[in-house]
CSV table of C-alpha atoms in Angstrom, one decimal:
chain,number,residue,atom,x,y,z
A,25,MET,CA,-50.4,12.8,14.0
A,26,LYS,CA,-52.1,9.4,13.7
A,27,HIS,CA,-50.3,8.6,10.4
A,28,ALA,CA,-47.0,9.6,12.0
A,29,VAL,CA,-47.5,7.1,14.8
A,30,HIS,CA,-48.4,4.4,12.4
A,31,ALA,CA,-45.3,5.1,10.3
A,32,LEU,CA,-43.1,5.0,13.4
A,33,VAL,CA,-44.6,1.6,14.4
A,34,ILE,CA,-44.1,0.2,10.9
A,35,ALA,CA,-40.6,1.5,10.7
A,36,SER,CA,-39.8,0.0,14.1
A,37,VAL,CA,-41.2,-3.4,13.1
A,38,LEU,CA,-39.2,-3.4,9.9
A,39,ALA,CA,-36.0,-2.5,11.7
A,40,VAL,CA,-36.4,-5.2,14.3
A,41,ALA,CA,-37.2,-7.7,11.5
A,42,ALA,CA,-34.1,-6.7,9.6
A,43,CYS,CA,-31.9,-7.0,12.6
A,44,THR,CA,-33.2,-10.5,13.6
A,45,GLN,CA,-32.9,-12.2,10.2
A,46,ASP,CA,-30.8,-15.4,10.3
A,47,ASP,CA,-27.5,-14.9,8.3
A,48,THR,CA,-26.3,-18.5,8.7
A,49,ASP,CA,-25.5,-18.8,5.0
A,50,PRO,CA,-23.3,-15.8,4.0
A,51,PRO,CA,-22.7,-15.3,0.3
A,52,ALA,CA,-19.9,-17.4,-1.1
A,53,LYS,CA,-16.7,-15.7,-2.2
A,54,SER,CA,-15.9,-16.0,-5.9
A,55,ALA,CA,-12.4,-16.6,-7.2
A,56,GLN,CA,-13.2,-14.1,-9.9
A,57,ALA,CA,-13.4,-10.4,-9.5
A,58,PRO,CA,-16.9,-9.4,-8.6
A,59,ALA,CA,-18.9,-7.8,-11.3
A,60,ILE,CA,-20.5,-4.4,-10.7
A,61,SER,CA,-24.2,-4.7,-10.6
A,62,THR,CA,-26.9,-2.0,-10.5
A,63,THR,CA,-29.8,-1.9,-8.1
A,64,SER,CA,-33.2,-2.7,-9.6
A,65,THR,CA,-35.5,-1.0,-7.2
A,66,ALA,CA,-38.0,1.5,-8.3
A,67,ALA,CA,-36.3,4.2,-6.2
A,68,ALA,CA,-32.9,3.4,-7.8
A,69,SER,CA,-34.6,3.6,-11.3
A,70,ASN,CA,-36.1,7.0,-10.5
A,71,GLN,CA,-32.7,8.2,-9.1
A,72,ALA,CA,-31.0,6.9,-12.2
A,73,SER,CA,-33.5,8.7,-14.5
A,74,ALA,CA,-32.9,11.9,-12.6
A,75,LEU,CA,-29.2,11.5,-12.9
A,76,ASP,CA,-29.3,10.6,-16.6
A,77,SER,CA,-31.3,13.8,-17.4
A,78,SER,CA,-28.8,16.0,-15.5
A,79,ALA,CA,-25.8,14.1,-16.7
A,80,ALA,CA,-26.4,15.0,-20.3
A,81,SER,CA,-25.0,18.5,-19.9
A,82,ALA,CA,-22.2,17.5,-17.4
A,83,SER,CA,-18.7,16.4,-18.5
A,84,SER,CA,-18.2,14.5,-15.3
A,85,THR,CA,-20.9,12.5,-13.6
A,86,THR,CA,-21.3,9.8,-11.0
A,87,ALA,CA,-23.6,6.8,-11.6
A,88,PRO,CA,-26.0,5.7,-8.9
A,89,ALA,CA,-24.3,3.7,-6.1
A,90,ALA,CA,-23.7,0.1,-7.0
A,91,ASP,CA,-22.5,-2.9,-5.1
A,92,GLY,CA,-19.2,-3.0,-6.8
A,93,PRO,CA,-15.9,-4.6,-5.7
A,94,TYR,CA,-14.0,-3.1,-2.8
A,95,LEU,CA,-10.5,-1.6,-3.3
A,96,PHE,CA,-8.9,-4.5,-1.5
A,97,ASP,CA,-10.7,-6.9,-4.0
A,98,LEU,CA,-9.6,-4.8,-7.0
A,99,LEU,CA,-6.0,-5.0,-5.8
A,100,GLN,CA,-6.2,-8.8,-6.1
A,101,ARG,CA,-7.0,-8.5,-9.9
A,102,PRO,CA,-3.9,-8.7,-12.0
A,103,ASP,CA,-4.9,-5.9,-14.4
A,104,PHE,CA,-5.8,-3.4,-11.6
A,105,ALA,CA,-2.8,-4.3,-9.4
A,106,ALA,CA,-0.4,-3.8,-12.4
A,107,ALA,CA,-1.9,-0.5,-13.2
A,108,PHE,CA,-1.6,0.6,-9.5
A,109,GLN,CA,2.0,-0.6,-9.3
A,110,ALA,CA,2.8,1.4,-12.5
A,111,LEU,CA,1.0,4.5,-11.3
A,112,GLY,CA,3.4,7.4,-10.8
A,113,GLY,CA,3.7,8.1,-7.1
A,114,ALA,CA,2.3,4.8,-5.8
A,115,LYS,CA,5.6,3.5,-4.6
A,116,ASP,CA,5.8,6.4,-2.1
A,117,LEU,CA,2.4,5.7,-0.5
A,118,PRO,CA,1.9,4.1,3.0
A,119,GLU,CA,1.8,0.3,3.1
A,120,TRP,CA,-2.0,0.2,3.9
A,121,THR,CA,-2.7,1.4,0.3
A,122,GLN,CA,-1.2,-1.8,-1.1
A,123,GLN,CA,-3.9,-3.8,0.6
A,124,GLY,CA,-6.7,-1.2,0.1
A,125,GLY,CA,-7.3,-0.2,3.7
A,126,THR,CA,-10.9,0.4,4.8
A,127,SER,CA,-13.0,0.9,1.7
A,128,THR,CA,-16.5,1.2,0.2
A,129,PRO,CA,-17.8,-0.4,-2.9
A,130,ALA,CA,-16.4,0.9,-6.2
A,131,GLN,CA,-18.6,2.9,-8.5
A,132,LYS,CA,-18.8,3.6,-12.2
A,133,VAL,CA,-18.3,7.2,-13.1
A,134,ALA,CA,-18.0,9.1,-16.4
A,135,VAL,CA,-15.2,11.5,-17.1
A,136,ASP,CA,-14.7,13.2,-20.4
A,137,GLY,CA,-17.0,10.6,-22.0
A,138,LYS,CA,-15.1,7.6,-20.6
A,139,SER,CA,-16.5,5.1,-18.2
A,140,LEU,CA,-14.1,4.7,-15.3
A,141,LEU,CA,-14.2,2.7,-12.1
A,142,ALA,CA,-13.8,4.8,-9.0
A,143,ALA,CA,-12.4,3.1,-5.9
A,144,GLY,CA,-11.3,4.5,-2.6
A,145,GLY,CA,-10.0,3.6,0.8
A,146,CYS,CA,-8.6,5.1,3.9
A,147,LYS,CA,-6.1,4.3,6.7
A,148,PRO,CA,-7.7,1.6,8.9
A,149,HIS,CA,-8.8,2.9,12.3
A,150,ASP,CA,-7.9,6.5,11.2
A,151,CYS,CA,-9.8,7.4,8.1
A,152,PRO,CA,-9.6,11.2,8.4
A,153,SER,CA,-5.8,11.2,8.5
A,154,GLU,CA,-5.1,9.3,5.2
A,155,ARG,CA,-7.3,8.6,2.2
A,156,ILE,CA,-6.9,7.5,-1.4
A,157,VAL,CA,-9.2,7.6,-4.5
A,158,LEU,CA,-8.3,5.8,-7.7
A,159,LEU,CA,-10.0,6.1,-11.2
A,160,TYR,CA,-9.4,3.1,-13.4
A,161,ASP,CA,-10.1,2.7,-17.1
A,162,GLU,CA,-10.9,-1.1,-17.5
A,163,LYS,CA,-10.5,-0.9,-21.3
A,164,THR,CA,-7.1,0.8,-21.5
A,165,HIS,CA,-5.9,-0.1,-18.0
A,166,ALA,CA,-5.0,3.6,-17.4
A,167,MET,CA,-5.2,4.8,-13.8
A,168,TRP,CA,-5.1,8.1,-11.9
A,169,GLY,CA,-5.5,8.9,-8.3
A,170,VAL,CA,-5.2,11.3,-5.4
A,171,PHE,CA,-3.8,10.6,-1.9
A,172,ALA,CA,-4.8,12.9,0.9
A,173,ARG,CA,-2.9,13.3,4.2
A,174,ARG,CA,-4.2,15.5,7.0
A,175,GLN,CA,-1.6,18.0,8.3
A,176,GLY,CA,-1.8,18.9,12.0
A,177,GLU,CA,-5.0,19.2,13.9
A,178,ALA,CA,-7.9,19.0,11.5
A,179,PRO,CA,-11.6,18.5,11.7
A,180,VAL,CA,-12.7,14.8,11.7
A,181,ASP,CA,-15.1,15.6,8.9
A,182,VAL,CA,-13.5,14.2,5.7
A,183,SER,CA,-15.3,16.7,3.5
A,184,ASP,CA,-13.2,19.5,5.1
A,185,GLY,CA,-9.9,19.4,3.1
A,186,SER,CA,-8.5,22.6,4.6
A,187,ASN,CA,-5.6,20.8,6.2
A,188,ASP,CA,-5.1,18.1,3.5
A,189,GLN,CA,-1.9,17.7,1.6
A,190,LEU,CA,-2.9,16.2,-1.8
A,191,SER,CA,-0.5,14.0,-3.8
A,192,TRP,CA,-1.7,13.4,-7.4
A,193,LEU,CA,-0.9,10.0,-8.7
A,194,GLY,CA,-0.3,9.6,-12.4
A,195,GLU,CA,-1.0,12.6,-14.6
A,196,PRO,CA,-4.7,13.3,-14.2
A,197,SER,CA,-6.4,15.9,-16.5
A,198,ASP,CA,-8.3,18.8,-14.9
A,199,ALA,CA,-11.6,16.9,-15.3
A,200,THR,CA,-10.1,13.8,-13.8
A,201,LYS,CA,-8.8,15.8,-10.8
A,202,ASP,CA,-12.3,17.3,-10.3
A,203,GLU,CA,-13.8,13.8,-10.2
A,204,LEU,CA,-11.1,12.5,-7.8
A,205,LYS,CA,-11.7,15.5,-5.5
A,206,LYS,CA,-15.4,14.9,-5.6
A,207,LYS,CA,-14.9,11.2,-4.6
A,208,LEU,CA,-12.4,12.2,-2.0
A,209,TYR,CA,-14.5,14.9,-0.2
A,210,TYR,CA,-18.1,13.9,-1.1
A,211,PRO,CA,-18.2,10.1,-1.4
A,212,GLU,CA,-21.7,8.7,-2.0
């Protein structure tokens, strides 16, 4: 009990300290596309080791979360934007997809032995209704994706796809479809 109280006090002090830090100098934006970096904490290293050992037998795995570029940043890159515009079905998507919508940092994933960049976004102010996930091969500039649109009344939980209409973009393989669904319904 005594240790739990000490832990609570320490956690509270750390939370207050984190909230009151002065952020007067935000990071400068770069004209180049941001590079994907990996975290270097001991916890991330342990997590990466655990993922590496389980990934050896899997054909489709996800790397630990990294602070990668957002979908709206990627759409500013000429190579990514060209692949998106050439993607079968992209012309029929809502306008917000052209700007990237609300998104989280992209991640590196492996599908069929290839390293791909996974980026996703959703309709601003209404994420459960429309979502997109794209997989991009930075070497070949190939791209595949899935667009999900909720039909009728559906749970707000995005991991419940029972009322989703899925539109496959490009011609993804079965393994690629599995990774797209994983990123769509169970984002990290």
